[in-house]
Structures are given as C-alpha cells and as structure tokens.
mmCIF file with all atom_site columns, C-alpha atoms in Angstrom:
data_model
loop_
_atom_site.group_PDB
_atom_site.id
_atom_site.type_symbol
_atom_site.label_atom_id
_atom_site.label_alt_id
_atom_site.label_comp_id
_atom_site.label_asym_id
_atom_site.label_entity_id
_atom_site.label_seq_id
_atom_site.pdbx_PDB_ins_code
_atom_site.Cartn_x
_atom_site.Cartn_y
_atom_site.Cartn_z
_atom_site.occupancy
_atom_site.B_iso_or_equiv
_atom_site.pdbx_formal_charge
_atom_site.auth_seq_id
_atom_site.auth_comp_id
_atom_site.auth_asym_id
_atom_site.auth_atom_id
_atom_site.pdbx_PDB_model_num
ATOM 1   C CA . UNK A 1 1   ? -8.736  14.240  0.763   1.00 0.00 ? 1   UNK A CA 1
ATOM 2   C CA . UNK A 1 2   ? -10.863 12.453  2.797   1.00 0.00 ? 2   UNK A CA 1
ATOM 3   C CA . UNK A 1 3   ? -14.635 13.885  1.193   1.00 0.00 ? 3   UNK A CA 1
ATOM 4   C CA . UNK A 1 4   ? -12.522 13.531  -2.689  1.00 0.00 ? 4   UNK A CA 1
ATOM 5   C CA . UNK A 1 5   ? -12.239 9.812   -2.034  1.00 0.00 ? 5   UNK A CA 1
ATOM 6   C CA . UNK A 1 6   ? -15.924 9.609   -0.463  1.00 0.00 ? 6   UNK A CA 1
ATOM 7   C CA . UNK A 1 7   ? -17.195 11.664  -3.368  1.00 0.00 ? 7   UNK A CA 1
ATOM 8   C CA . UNK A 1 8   ? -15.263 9.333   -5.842  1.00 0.00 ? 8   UNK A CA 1
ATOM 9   C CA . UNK A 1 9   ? -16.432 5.692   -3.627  1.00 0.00 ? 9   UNK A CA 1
ATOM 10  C CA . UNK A 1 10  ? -20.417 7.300   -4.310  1.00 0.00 ? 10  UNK A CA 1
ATOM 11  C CA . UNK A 1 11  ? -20.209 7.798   -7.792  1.00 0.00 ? 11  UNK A CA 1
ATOM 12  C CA . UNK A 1 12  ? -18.043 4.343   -8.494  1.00 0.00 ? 12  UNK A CA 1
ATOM 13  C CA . UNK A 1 13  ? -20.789 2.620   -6.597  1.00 0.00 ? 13  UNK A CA 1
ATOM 14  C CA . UNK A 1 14  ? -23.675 4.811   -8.604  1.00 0.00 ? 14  UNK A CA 1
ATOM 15  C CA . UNK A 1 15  ? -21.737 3.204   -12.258 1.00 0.00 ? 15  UNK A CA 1
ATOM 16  C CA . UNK A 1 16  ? -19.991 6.506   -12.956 1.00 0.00 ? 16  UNK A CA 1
ATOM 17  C CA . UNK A 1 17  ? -16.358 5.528   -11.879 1.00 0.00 ? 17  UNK A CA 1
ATOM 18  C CA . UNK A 1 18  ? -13.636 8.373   -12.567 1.00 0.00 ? 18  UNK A CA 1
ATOM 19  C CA . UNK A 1 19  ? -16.611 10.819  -12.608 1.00 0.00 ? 19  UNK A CA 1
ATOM 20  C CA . UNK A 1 20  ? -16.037 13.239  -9.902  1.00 0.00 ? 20  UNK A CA 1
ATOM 21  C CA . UNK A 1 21  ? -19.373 15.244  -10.493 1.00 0.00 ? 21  UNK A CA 1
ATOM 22  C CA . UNK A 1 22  ? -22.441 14.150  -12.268 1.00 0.00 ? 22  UNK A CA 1
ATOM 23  C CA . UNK A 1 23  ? -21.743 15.365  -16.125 1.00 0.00 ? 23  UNK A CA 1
ATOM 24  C CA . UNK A 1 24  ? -18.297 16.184  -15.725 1.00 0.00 ? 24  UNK A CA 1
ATOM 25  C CA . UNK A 1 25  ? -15.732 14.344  -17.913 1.00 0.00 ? 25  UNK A CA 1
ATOM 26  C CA . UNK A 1 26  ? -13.570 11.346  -16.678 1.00 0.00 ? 26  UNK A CA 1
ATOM 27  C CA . UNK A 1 27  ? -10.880 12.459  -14.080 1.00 0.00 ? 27  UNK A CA 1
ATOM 28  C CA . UNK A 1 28  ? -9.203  10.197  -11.442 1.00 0.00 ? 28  UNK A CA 1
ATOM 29  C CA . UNK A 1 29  ? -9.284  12.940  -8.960  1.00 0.00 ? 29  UNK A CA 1
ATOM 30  C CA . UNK A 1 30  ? -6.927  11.517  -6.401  1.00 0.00 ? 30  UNK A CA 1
ATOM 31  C CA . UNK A 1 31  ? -3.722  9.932   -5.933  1.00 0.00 ? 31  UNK A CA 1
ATOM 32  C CA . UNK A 1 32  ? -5.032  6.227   -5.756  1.00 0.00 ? 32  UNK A CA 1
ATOM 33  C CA . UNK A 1 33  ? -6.868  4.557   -8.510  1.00 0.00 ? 33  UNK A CA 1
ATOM 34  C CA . UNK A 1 34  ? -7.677  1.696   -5.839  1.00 0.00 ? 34  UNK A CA 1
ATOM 35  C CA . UNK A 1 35  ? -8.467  3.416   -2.785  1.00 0.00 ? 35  UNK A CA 1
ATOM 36  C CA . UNK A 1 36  ? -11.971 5.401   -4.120  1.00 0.00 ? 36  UNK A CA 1
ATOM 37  C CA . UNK A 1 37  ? -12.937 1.506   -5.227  1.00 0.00 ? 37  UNK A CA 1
ATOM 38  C CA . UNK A 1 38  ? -12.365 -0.105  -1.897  1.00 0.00 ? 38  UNK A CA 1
ATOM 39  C CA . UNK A 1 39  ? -14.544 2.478   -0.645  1.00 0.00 ? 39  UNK A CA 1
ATOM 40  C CA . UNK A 1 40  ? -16.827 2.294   -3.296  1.00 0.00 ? 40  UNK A CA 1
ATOM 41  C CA . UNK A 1 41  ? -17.533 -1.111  -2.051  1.00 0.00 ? 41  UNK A CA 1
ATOM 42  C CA . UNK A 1 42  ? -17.901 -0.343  1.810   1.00 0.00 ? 42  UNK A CA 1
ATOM 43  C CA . UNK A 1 43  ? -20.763 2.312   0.104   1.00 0.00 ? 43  UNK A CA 1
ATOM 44  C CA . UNK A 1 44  ? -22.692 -0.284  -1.563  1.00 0.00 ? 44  UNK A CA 1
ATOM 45  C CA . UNK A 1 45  ? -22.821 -2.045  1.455   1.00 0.00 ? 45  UNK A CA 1
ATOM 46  C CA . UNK A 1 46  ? -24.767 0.407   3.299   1.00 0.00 ? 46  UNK A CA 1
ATOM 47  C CA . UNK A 1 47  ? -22.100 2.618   4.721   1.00 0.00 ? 47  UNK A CA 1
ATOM 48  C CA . UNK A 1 48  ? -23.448 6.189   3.220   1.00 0.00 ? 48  UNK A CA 1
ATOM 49  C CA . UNK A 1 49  ? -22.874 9.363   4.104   1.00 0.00 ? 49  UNK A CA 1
ATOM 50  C CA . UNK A 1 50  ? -21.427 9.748   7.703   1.00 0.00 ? 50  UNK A CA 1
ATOM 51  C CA . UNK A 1 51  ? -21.121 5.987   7.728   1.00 0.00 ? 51  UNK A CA 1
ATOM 52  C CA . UNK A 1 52  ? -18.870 6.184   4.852   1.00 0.00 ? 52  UNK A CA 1
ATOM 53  C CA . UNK A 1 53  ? -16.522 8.255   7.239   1.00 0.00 ? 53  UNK A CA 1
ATOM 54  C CA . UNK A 1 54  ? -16.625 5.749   10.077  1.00 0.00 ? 54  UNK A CA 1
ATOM 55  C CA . UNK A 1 55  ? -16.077 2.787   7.515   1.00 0.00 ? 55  UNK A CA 1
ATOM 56  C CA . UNK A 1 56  ? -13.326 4.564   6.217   1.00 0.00 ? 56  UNK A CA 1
ATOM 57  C CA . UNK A 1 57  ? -11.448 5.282   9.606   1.00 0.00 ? 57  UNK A CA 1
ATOM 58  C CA . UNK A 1 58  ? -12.771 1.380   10.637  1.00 0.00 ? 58  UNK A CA 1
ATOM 59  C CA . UNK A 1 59  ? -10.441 0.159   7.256   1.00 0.00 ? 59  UNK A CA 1
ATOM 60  C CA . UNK A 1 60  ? -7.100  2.336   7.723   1.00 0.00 ? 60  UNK A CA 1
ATOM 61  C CA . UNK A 1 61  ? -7.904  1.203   11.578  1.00 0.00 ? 61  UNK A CA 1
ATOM 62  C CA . UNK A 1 62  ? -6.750  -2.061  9.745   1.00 0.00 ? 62  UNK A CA 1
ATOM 63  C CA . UNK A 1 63  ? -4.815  -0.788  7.436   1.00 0.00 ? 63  UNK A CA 1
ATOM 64  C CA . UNK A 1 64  ? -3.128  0.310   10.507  1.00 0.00 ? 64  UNK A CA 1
ATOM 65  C CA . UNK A 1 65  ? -2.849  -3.080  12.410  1.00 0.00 ? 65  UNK A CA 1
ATOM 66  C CA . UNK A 1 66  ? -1.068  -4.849  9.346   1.00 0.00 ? 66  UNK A CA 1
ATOM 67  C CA . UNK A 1 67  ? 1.576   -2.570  8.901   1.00 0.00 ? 67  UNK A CA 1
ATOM 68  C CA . UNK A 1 68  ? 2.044   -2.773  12.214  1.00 0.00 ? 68  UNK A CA 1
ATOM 69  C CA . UNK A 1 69  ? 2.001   -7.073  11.685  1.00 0.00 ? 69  UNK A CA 1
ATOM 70  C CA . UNK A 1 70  ? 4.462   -6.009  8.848   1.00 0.00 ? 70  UNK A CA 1
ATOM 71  C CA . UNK A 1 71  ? 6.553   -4.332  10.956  1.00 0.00 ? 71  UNK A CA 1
ATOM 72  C CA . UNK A 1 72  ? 7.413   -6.684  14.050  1.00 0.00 ? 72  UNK A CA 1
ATOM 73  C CA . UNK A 1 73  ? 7.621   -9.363  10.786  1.00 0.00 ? 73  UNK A CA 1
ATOM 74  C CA . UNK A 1 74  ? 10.265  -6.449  9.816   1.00 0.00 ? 74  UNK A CA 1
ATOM 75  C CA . UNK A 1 75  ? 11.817  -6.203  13.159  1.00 0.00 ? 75  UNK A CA 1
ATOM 76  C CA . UNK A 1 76  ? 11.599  -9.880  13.886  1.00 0.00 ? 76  UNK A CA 1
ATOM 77  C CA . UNK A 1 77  ? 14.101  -9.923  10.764  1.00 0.00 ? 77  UNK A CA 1
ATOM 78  C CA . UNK A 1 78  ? 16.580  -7.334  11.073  1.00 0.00 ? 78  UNK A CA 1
ATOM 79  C CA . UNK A 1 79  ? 16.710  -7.279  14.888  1.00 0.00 ? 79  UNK A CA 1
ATOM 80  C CA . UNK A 1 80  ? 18.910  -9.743  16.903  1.00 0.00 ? 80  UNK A CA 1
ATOM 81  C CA . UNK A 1 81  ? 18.362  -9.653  20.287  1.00 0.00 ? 81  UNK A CA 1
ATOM 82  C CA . UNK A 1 82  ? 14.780  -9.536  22.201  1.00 0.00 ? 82  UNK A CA 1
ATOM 83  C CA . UNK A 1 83  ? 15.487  -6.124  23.590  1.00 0.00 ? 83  UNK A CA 1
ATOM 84  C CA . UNK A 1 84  ? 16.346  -4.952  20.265  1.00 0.00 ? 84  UNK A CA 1
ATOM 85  C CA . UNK A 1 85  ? 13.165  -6.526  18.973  1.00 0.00 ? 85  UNK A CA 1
ATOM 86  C CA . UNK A 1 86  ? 10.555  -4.934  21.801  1.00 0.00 ? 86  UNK A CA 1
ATOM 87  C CA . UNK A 1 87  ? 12.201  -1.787  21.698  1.00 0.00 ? 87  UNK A CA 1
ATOM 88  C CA . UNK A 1 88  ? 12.152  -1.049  17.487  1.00 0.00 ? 88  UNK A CA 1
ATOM 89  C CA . UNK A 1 89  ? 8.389   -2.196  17.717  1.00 0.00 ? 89  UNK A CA 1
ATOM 90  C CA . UNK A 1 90  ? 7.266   -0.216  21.100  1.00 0.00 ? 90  UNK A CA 1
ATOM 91  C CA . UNK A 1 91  ? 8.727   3.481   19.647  1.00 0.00 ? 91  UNK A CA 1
ATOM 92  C CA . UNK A 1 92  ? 6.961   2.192   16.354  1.00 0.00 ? 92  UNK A CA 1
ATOM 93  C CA . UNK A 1 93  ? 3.864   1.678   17.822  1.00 0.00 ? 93  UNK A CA 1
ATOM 94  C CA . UNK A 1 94  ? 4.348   5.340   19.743  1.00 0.00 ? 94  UNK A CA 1
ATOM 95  C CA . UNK A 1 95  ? 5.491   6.898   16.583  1.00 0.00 ? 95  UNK A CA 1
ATOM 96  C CA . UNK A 1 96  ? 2.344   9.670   16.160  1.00 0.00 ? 96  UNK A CA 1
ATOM 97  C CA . UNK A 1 97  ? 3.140   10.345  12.802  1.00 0.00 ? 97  UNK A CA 1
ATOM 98  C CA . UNK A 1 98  ? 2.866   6.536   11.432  1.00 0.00 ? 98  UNK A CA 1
ATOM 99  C CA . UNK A 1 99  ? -0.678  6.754   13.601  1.00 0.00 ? 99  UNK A CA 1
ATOM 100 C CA . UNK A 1 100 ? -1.618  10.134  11.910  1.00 0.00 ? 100 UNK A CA 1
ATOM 101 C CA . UNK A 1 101 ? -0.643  8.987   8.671   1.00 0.00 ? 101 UNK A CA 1
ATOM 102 C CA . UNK A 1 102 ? -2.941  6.138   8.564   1.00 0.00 ? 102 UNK A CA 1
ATOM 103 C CA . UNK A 1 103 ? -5.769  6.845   10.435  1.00 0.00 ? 103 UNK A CA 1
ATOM 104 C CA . UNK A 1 104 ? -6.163  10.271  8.204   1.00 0.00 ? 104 UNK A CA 1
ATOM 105 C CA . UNK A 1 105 ? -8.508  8.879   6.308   1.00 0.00 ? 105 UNK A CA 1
ATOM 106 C CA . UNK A 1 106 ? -6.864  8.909   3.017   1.00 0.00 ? 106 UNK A CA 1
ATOM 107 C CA . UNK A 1 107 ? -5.203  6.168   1.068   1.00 0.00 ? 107 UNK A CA 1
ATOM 108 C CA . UNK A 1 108 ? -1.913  6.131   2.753   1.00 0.00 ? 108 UNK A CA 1
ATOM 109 C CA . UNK A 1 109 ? -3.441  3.978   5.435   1.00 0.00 ? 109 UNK A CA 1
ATOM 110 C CA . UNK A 1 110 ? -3.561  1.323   2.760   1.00 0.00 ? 110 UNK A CA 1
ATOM 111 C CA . UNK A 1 111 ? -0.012  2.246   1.167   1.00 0.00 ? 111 UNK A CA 1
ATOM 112 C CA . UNK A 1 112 ? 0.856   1.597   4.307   1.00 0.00 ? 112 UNK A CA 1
ATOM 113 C CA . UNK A 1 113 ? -0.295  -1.456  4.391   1.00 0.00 ? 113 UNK A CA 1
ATOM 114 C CA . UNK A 1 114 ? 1.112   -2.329  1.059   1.00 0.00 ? 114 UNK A CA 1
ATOM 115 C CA . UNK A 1 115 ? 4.595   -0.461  1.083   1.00 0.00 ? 115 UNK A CA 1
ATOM 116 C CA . UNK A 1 116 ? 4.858   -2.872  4.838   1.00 0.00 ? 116 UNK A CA 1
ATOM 117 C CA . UNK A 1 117 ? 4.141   -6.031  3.226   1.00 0.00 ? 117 UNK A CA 1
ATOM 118 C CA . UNK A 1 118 ? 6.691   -5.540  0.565   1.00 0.00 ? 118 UNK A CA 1
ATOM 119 C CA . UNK A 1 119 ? 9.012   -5.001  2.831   1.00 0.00 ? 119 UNK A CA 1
ATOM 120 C CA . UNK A 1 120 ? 8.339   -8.070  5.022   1.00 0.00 ? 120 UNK A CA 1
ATOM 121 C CA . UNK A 1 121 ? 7.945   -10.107 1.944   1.00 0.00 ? 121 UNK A CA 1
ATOM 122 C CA . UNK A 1 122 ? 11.289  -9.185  0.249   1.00 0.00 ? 122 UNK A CA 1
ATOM 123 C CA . UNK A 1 123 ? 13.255  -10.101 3.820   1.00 0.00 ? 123 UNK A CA 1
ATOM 124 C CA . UNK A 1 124 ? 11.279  -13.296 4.091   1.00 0.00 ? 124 UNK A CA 1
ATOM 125 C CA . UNK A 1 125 ? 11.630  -14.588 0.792   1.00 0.00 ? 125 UNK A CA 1
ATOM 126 C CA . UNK A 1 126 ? 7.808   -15.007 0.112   1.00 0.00 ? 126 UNK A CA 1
ATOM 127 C CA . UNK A 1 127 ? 8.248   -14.289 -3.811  1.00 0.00 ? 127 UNK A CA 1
ATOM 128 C CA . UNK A 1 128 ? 4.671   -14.661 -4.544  1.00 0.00 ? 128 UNK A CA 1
ATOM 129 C CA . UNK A 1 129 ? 3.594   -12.228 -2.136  1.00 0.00 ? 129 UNK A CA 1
ATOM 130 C CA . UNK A 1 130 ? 6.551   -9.397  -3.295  1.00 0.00 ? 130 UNK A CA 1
ATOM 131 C CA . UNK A 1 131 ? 5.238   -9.992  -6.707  1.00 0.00 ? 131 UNK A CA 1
ATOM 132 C CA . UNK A 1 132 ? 1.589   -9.242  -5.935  1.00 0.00 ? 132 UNK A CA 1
ATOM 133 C CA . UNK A 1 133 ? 2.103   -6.179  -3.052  1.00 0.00 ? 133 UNK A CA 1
ATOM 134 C CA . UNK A 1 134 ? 4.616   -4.655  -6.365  1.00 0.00 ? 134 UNK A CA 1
ATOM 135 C CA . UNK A 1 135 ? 2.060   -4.864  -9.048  1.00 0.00 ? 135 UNK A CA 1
ATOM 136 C CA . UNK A 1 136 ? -0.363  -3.566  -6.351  1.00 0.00 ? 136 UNK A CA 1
ATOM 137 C CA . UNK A 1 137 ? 1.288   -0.824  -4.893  1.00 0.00 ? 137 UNK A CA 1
ATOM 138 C CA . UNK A 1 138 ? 0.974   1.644   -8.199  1.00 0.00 ? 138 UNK A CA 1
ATOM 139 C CA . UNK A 1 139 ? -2.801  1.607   -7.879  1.00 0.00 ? 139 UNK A CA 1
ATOM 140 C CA . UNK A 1 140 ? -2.528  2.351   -4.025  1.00 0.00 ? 140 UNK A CA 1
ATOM 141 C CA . UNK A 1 141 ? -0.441  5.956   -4.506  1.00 0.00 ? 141 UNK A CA 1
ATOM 142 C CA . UNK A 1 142 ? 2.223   7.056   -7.135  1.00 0.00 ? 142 UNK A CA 1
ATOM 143 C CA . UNK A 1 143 ? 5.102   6.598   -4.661  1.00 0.00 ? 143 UNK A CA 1
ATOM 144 C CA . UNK A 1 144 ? 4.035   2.014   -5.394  1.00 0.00 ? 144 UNK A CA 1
ATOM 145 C CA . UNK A 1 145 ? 5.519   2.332   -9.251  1.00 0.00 ? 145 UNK A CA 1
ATOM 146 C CA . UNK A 1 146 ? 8.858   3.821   -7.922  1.00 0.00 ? 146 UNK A CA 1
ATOM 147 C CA . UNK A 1 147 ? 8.826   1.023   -5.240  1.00 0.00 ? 147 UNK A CA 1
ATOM 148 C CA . UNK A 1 148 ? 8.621   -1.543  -8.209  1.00 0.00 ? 148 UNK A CA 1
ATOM 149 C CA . UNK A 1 149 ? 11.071  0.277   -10.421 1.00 0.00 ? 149 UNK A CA 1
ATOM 150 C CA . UNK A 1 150 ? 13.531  0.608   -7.581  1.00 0.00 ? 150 UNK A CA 1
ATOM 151 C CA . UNK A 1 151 ? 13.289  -3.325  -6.783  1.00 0.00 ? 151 UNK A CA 1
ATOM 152 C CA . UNK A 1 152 ? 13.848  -4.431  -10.726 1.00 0.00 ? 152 UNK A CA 1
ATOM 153 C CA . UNK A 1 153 ? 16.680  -1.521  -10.631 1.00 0.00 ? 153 UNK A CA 1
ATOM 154 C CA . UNK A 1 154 ? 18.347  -3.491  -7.677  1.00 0.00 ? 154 UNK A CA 1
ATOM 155 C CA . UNK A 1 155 ? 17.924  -6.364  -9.085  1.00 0.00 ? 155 UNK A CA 1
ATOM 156 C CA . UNK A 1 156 ? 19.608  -5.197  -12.322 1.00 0.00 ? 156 UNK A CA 1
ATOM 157 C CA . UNK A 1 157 ? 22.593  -3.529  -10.037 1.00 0.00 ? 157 UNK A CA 1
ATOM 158 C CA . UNK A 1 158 ? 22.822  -6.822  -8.232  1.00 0.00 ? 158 UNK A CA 1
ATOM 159 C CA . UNK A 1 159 ? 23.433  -9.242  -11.483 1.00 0.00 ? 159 UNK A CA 1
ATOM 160 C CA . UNK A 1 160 ? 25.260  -6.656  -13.736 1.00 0.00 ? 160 UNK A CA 1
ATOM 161 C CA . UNK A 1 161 ? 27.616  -4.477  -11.523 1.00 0.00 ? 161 UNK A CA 1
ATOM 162 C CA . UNK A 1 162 ? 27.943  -7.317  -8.036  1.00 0.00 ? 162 UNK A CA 1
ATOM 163 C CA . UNK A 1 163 ? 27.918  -10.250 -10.380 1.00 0.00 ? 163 UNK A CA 1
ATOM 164 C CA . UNK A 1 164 ? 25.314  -11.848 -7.865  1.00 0.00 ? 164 UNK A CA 1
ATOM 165 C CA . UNK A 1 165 ? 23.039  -14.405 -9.231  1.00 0.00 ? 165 UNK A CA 1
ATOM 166 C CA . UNK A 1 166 ? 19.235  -13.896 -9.345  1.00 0.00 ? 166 UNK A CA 1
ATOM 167 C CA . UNK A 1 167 ? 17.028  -16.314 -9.099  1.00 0.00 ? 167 UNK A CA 1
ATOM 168 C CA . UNK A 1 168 ? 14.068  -16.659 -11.788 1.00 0.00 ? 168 UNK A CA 1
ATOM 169 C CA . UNK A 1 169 ? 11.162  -15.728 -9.462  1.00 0.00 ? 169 UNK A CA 1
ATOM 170 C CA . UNK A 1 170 ? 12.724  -12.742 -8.121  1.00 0.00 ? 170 UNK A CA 1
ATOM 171 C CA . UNK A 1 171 ? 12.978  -11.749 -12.012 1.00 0.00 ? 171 UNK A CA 1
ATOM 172 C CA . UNK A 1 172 ? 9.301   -12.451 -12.355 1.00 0.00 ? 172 UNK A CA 1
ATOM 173 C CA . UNK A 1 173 ? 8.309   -10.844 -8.631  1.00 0.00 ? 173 UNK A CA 1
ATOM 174 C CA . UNK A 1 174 ? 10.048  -7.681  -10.642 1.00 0.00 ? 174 UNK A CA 1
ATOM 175 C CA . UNK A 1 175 ? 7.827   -7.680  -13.460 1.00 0.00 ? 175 UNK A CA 1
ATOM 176 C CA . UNK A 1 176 ? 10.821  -9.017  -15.972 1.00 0.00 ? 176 UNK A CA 1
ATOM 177 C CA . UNK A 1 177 ? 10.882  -12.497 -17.999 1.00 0.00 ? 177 UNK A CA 1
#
C-alpha cells in the first residue's frame, strides 16, 4: 500500500488527483480518500521520492503518539484505580500489533488516530469533537462510515427501545436534525 498512496500523494500534488497513472481514467485506488491528500501535501513540500517514505513513517510516527494520547484519555476514563490505569496503558504501549499497524505506512496510522479520538471524545462528552472525528473518519478508511452509522444506530436504540433521552448535540454529533 505504501508506494499506491505515494503514487496517488505525486499525482494529487502534480493537479491530477484520483489519477493513478498519467492518462488513465479517474480511480481512487486505495482505501482512504484523505490519506493520498495528506501526503500529497508533505510532497509539495519537498518530501519526494525516498523522502516521501520517511515523511510518511515521520506522520503515522504521530499518528501513532495521539492514539496513544487517546488511549490513556481512554484509560484515564474507564479505569479506576492507578494500577489499573498504568497497567491498561503499559501492555498498550507493548502491544506490537497497534505499533505495526500504524507505523506500516498506510492510512491506518491515521484511522488510528481518528477511530482513538472518537472514542475519547464520546466518553468525555466533547460533542464538537465526536461530531468532527465522525464526519472525518469515512474519508480516513471504509471501516469510519460504519463507526458513524453504528453511533446514530445507538443513539436510535437508546431513545426508542431504553426510553433514554438524547440530548440535541449528540443528535447533531450523529449527523441527524
């Protein structure tokens, strides 16, 4: 995946977005819409060729970092005691895979990112920033529109079958008026 997206970030910055190859008819080419474009920019600042890789791991390198952020947010949440807390984040922080994943350069470093966020947003109430990371999340990989489906679905299930009252701006964090 990782020369797709750098083939897709040179010929977004060259003006021919969704163009893998020179002459070749529109195509997205990957799983993120957003990913090739946040490249795309990191190319038009210089980073070309080779560079482009190290930029690349350099951004899911922080990519990376916030989901970890997310994360102790996450843990800083759902965890009670101290131990609990420094425990869930040090076998996070060991976890390989969660590593692999985002330093692959691909886009899951930034759903990573994303998926976190809404995650810590939702348990900390921060409407604005649930609403955002959701309408986000499609462009970052497929798996972001089920994420925002599955949060208006819940909030559906939560008013119609628990007879629980939802609030306004969780309505409009979901997309619905």
């Amino acid at each position: 995946d990782t020369l797709l997206f750098c083939q897709s970030a040179r010929q977004i910055a060259e003006g021919m977005p969704y163009v893998f190859t020179p002459g070749d008819r529109p195509s997205t080419g990957s799983t993120s819409h957003l990913y090739p474009f946040v490249l795309a920019v990191l190319y038009k600042a210089g980073a070309t060729g080779d560079a482009l890789l190290t930029a690349g791991f350099v951004l899911n390198a922080l990519f990376y970092l916030v989901f970890l952020a997310n994360w102790g947010l996450i843990v800083g949440r759902l965890a009670s005691s101290p131990r609990a807390k420094a425990a869930a984040c040090v076998l996070l922080v060991l976890n390989g895979h969660a590593a692999y994943g985002a330093l692959s350069q691909s886009d899951v470093g930034l759903f990573m990112a994303v998926s976190s966020g809404i995650f810590a947003a939702l348990l900390a109430g921060r409407l604005g920033w649930l609403a955002a990371l959701l309408a986000l999340s499609p462009w970052c990989r497929p798996e972001g529109a089920m994420l925002a489906v599955l949060y208006a679905g819940a909030l559906i299930v939560r008013r119609a079958l628990l007879r629980q009252r939802v609030l306004r701006g969780e309505w409009l964090a979901g997309g619905m008026h």
